[in-house]
Each structure stands twice: as structure tokens, then as C-alpha cells.
PDB file of C-alpha atoms in Angstrom:
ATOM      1  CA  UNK A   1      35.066 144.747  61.888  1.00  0.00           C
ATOM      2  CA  UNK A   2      36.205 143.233  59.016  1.00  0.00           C
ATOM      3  CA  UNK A   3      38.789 144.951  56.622  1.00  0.00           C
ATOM      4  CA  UNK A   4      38.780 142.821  53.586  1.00  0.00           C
ATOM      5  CA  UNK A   5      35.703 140.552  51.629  1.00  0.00           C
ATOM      6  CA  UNK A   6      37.962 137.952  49.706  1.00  0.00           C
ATOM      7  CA  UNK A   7      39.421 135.156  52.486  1.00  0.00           C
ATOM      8  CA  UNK A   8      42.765 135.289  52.097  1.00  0.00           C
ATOM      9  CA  UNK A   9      45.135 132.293  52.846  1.00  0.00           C
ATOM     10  CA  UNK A  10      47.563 132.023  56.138  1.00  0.00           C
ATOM     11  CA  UNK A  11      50.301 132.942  53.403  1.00  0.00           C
ATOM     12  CA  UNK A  12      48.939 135.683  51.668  1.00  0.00           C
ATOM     13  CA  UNK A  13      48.023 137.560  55.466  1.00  0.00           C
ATOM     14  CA  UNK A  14      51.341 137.871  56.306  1.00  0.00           C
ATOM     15  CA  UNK A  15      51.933 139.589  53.311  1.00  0.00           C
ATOM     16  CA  UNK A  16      49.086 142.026  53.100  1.00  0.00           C
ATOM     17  CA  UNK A  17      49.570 145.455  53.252  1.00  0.00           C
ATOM     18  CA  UNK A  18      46.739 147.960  53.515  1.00  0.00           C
ATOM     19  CA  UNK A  19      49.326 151.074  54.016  1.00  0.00           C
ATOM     20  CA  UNK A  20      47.967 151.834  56.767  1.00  0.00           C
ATOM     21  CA  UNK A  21      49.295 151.325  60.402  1.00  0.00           C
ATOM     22  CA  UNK A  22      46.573 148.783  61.514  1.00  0.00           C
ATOM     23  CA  UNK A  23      46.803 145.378  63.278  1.00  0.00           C
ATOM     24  CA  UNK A  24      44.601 142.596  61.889  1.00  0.00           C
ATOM     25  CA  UNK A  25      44.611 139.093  63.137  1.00  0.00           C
ATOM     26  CA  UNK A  26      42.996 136.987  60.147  1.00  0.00           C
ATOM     27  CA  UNK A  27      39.783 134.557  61.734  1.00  0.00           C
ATOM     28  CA  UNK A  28      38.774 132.176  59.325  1.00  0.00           C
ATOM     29  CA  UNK A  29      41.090 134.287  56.118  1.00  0.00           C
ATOM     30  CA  UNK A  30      39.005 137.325  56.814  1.00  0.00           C
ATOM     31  CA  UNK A  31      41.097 139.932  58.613  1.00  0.00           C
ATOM     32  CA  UNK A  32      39.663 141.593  61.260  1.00  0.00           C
ATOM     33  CA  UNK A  33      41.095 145.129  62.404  1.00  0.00           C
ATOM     34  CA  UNK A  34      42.612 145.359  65.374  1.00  0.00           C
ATOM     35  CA  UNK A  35      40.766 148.034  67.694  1.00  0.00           C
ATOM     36  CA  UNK A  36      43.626 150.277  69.397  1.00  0.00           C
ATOM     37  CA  UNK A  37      42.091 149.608  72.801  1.00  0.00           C
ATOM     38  CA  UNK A  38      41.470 152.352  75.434  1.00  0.00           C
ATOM     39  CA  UNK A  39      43.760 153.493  77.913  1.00  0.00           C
ATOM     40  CA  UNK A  40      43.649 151.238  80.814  1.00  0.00           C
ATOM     41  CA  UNK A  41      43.638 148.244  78.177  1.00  0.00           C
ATOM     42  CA  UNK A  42      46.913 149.519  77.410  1.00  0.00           C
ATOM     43  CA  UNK A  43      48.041 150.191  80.454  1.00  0.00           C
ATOM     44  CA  UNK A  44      47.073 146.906  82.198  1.00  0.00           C
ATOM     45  CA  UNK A  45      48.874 145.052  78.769  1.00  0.00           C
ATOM     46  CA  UNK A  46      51.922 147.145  79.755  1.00  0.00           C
ATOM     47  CA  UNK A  47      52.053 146.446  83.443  1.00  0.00           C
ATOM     48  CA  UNK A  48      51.880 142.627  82.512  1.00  0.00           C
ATOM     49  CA  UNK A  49      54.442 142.596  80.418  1.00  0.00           C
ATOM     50  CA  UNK A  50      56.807 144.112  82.522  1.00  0.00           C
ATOM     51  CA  UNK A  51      55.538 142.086  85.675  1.00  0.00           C
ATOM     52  CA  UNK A  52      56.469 138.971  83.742  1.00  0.00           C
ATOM     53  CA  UNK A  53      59.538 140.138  82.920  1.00  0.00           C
ATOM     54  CA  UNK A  54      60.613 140.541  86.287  1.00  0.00           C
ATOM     55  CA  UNK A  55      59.253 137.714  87.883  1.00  0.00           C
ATOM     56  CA  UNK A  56      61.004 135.936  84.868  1.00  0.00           C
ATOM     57  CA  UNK A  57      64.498 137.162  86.133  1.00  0.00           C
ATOM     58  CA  UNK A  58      63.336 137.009  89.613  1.00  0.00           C
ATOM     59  CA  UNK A  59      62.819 133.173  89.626  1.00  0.00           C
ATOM     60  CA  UNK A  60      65.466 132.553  86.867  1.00  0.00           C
ATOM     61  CA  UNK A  61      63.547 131.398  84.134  1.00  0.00           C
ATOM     62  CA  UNK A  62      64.398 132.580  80.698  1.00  0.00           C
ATOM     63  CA  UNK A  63      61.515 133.664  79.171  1.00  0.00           C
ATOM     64  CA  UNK A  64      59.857 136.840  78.025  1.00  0.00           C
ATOM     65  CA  UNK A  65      56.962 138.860  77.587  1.00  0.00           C
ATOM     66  CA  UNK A  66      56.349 140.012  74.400  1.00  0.00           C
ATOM     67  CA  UNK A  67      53.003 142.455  74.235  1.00  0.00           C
ATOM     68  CA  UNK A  68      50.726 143.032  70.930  1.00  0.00           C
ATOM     69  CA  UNK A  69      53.877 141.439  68.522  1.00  0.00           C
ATOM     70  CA  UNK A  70      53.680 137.918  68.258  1.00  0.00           C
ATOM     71  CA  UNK A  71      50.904 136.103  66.163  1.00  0.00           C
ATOM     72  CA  UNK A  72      49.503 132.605  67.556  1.00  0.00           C
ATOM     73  CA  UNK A  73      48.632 130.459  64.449  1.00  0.00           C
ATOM     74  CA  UNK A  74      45.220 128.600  65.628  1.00  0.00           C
ATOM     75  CA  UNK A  75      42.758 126.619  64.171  1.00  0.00           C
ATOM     76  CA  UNK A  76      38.956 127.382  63.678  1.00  0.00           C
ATOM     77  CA  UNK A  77      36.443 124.684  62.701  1.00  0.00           C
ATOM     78  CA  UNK A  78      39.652 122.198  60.993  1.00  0.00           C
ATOM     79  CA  UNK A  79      41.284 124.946  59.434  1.00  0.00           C
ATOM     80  CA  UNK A  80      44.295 126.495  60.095  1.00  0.00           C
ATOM     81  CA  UNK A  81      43.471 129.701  58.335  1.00  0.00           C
ATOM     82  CA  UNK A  82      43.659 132.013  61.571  1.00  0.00           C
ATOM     83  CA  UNK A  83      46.119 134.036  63.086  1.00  0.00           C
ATOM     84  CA  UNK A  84      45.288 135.265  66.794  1.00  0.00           C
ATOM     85  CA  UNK A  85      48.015 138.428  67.995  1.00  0.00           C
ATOM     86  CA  UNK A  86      47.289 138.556  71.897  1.00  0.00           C
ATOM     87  CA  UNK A  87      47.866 141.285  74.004  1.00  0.00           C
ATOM     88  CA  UNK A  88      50.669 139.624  75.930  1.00  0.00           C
ATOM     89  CA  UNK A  89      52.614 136.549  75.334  1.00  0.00           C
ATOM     90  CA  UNK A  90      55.018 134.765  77.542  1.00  0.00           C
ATOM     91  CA  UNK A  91      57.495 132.787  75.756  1.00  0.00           C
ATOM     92  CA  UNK A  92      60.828 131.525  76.203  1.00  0.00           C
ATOM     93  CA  UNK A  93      63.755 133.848  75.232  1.00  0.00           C
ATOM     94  CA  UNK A  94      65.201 131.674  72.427  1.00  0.00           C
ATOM     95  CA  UNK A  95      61.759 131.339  70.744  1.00  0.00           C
ATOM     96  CA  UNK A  96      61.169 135.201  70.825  1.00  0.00           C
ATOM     97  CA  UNK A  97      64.941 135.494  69.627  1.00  0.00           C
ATOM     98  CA  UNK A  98      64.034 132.326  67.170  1.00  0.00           C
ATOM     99  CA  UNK A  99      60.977 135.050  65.562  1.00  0.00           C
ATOM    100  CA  UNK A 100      63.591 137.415  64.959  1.00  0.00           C
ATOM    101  CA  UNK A 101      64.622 137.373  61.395  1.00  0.00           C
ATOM    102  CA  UNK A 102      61.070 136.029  60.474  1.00  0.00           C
ATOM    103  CA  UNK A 103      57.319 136.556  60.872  1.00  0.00           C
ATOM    104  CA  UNK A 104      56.834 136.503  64.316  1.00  0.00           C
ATOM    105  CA  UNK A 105      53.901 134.066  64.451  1.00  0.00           C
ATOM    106  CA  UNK A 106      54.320 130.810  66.166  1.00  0.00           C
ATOM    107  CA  UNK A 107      53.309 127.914  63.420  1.00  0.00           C
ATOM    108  CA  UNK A 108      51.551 124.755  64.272  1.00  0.00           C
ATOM    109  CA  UNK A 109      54.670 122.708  64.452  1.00  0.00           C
ATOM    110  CA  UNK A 110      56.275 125.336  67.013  1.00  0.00           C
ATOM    111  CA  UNK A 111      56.298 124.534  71.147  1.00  0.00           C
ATOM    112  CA  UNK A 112      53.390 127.290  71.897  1.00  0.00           C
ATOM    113  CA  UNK A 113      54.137 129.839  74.163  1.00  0.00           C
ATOM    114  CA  UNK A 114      53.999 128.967  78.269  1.00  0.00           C
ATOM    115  CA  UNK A 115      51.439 131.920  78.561  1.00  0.00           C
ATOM    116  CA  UNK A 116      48.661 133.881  77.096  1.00  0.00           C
ATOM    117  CA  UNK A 117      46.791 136.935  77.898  1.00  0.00           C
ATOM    118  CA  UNK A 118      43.905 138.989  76.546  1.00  0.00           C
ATOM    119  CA  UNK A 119      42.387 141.873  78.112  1.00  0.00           C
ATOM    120  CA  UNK A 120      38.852 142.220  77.419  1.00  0.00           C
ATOM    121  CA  UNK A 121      37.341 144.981  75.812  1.00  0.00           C
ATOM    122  CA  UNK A 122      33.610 145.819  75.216  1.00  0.00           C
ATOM    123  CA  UNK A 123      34.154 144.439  71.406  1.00  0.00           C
ATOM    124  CA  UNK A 124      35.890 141.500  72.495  1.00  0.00           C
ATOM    125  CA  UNK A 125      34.232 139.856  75.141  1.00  0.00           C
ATOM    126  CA  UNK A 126      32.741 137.102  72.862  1.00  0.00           C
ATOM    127  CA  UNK A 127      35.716 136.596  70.936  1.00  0.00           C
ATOM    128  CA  UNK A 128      38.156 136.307  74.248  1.00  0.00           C
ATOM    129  CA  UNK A 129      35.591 134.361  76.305  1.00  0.00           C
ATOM    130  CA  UNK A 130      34.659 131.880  74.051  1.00  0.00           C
ATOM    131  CA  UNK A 131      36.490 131.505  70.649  1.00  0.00           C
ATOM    132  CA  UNK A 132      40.213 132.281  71.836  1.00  0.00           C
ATOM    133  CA  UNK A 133      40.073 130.178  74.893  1.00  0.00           C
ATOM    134  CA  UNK A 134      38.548 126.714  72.680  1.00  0.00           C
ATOM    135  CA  UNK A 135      41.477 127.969  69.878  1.00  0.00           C
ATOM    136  CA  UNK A 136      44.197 128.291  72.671  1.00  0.00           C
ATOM    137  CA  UNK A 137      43.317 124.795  74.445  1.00  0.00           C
ATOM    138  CA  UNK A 138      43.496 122.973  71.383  1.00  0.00           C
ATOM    139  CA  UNK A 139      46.793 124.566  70.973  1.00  0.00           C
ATOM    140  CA  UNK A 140      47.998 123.211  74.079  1.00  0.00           C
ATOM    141  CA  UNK A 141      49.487 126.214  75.130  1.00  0.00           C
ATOM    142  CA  UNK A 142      49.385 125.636  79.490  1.00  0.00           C
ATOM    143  CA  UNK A 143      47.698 128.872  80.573  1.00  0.00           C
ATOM    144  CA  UNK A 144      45.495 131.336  79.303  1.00  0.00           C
ATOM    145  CA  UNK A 145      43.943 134.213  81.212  1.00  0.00           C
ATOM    146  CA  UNK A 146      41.477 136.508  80.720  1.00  0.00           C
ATOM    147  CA  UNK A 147      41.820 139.742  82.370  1.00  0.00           C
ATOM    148  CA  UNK A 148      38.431 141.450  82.900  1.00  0.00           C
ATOM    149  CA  UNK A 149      38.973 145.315  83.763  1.00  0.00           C
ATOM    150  CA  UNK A 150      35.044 146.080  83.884  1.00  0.00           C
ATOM    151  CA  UNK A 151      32.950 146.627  85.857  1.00  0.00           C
ATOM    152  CA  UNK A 152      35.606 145.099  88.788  1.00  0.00           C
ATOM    153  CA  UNK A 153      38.751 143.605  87.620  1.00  0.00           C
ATOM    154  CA  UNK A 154      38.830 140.093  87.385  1.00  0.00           C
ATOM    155  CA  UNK A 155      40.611 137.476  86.289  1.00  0.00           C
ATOM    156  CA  UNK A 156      39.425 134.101  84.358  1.00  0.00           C
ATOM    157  CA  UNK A 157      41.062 131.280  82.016  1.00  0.00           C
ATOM    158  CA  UNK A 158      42.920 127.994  82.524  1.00  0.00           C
ATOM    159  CA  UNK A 159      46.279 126.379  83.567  1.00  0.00           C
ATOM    160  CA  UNK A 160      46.686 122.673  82.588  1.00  0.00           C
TER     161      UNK A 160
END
């Protein structure tokens, strides 16, 4: 769905304001809403997050998972007009601490994060198969997955 007709720049979405409480990751300066996601979309996004965390202390690493609150600047057909927000990011703890007194979208110039993750929904199957996986390799970022909870759960992506 999208919220807005005039393409906005990268600059001008991260200071829009509609008043209301939705999310909107901006695809080629149009912003697209955000769907709130069922149930088991939030509670799969929820179980990952803390997962990672723990493994992350388990192993020693010092990273963290950060769901639904950090934006992934990415580029769509040469422009860099497009802000992804996944539902889980793994990054390490002094980039997510590095986000903290700013927009917490990691720019083109930034190390990308070690991990993301979308779980599909019915309205973004497309968009998570396709578009975010070509934006996210480009990126460089190591691993993506896409986690599939219908009809069986299952479990796609990449790892360089």
C-alpha cells in the first residue's frame, strides 16, 4: 500500500510525519505502510530476537538483535532512495549503540549488519523473495534469511 503520491527523498523520509503510529519503509521515495503483521509473525520475530541474543552471549560475540527498529538504506535500480526496516537485525553492539543518538538506519558508507531476517507474510512474499534479497546482496550484508511460516515453516536465503 502506498501512503503518499509525491516521491520523497532519503532525507525528507526520515523526517515525515503522518501523526499517526505507522511504520513505512520508503521503496523507490514512495513510502509504503508497514502492515502490523499477524500474531505468529510477531511471535516468530520475537523468538528470533531473543534466540540471537543468547546465542550472542553464549558464544561471546558482541552483537545484538534489534527487531522492527533499525532501517537498512538499499539501493533499487541505481538509486539510493530506499529504506528497508526488517523484522530482525543482527548487528554488532557498538553499531546499535553507534544508532543511538541518531536515525537508526544504517547508511551506505556503514559496515551492514552480520544478519538479516524477514518473515514472510501473505503481502510480502514478492517483496521478501525477490526484491529484498537482490537489495540485501548488493549490500553485502553476509546472511539473509527468509523465514516462511506457511503452509510448513521453512527457511530460505543466503550466507556468503
Amino acid at each position: 500500500m502506498t501512503a503518499a503520491t509525491k516521491k520523497l527523498t532519503f532525507a525528507e523520509y526520515l523526517q515525515y510525519d503522518d501523526g499517526s503510529d505507522t511504520q513505512y519503509e520508503l521503496v523507490d521515495g514512495e513510502l509504503i505502510a508497514m502492515s502490523l503483521g499477524t500474531g505468529k509473525h510477531g511471535g516468530i520475530s520475537k523468538f528470533l530476537e531473543r534466540t540471537f541474543d543468547d546465542e550472542s552471549a553464549k558464544i561471546g560475540r558482541d552483537w545484538t538483535a534489534q527487531k522492527f527498529s533499525v532501517g537498512i538504506r538499499s539501493p533499487r535500480k541505481g538509486r539510493w532512495d530506499t529504506s528497508r526496516v526488517p523484522d530482525v537485525v543482527v548487528l554488532p553492539t557498538q553499531q546499535w549503540e553507534a544508532l543511538s543518538n541518531r536515525e537508526a538506519v544504517i547508511e551506505l558508507n556503514e559496515p551492514p549488519p552480520i544478519l538479516v531476517v524477514e518473515v514472510v507474510s501473505e503481502s510480502t512474499q514478492t517483496t521478501d523473495y525477490r526484491s529484498k534479497r537482490s537489495e540485501y546482496a548488493v549490500l553485502e550484508i553476509p546472511e539473509y534469511w527468509i523465514v516462511d511460516p506457511s503452509p510448513l515453516l521453512s527457511l530460505s536465503g543466503y550466507s556468503k
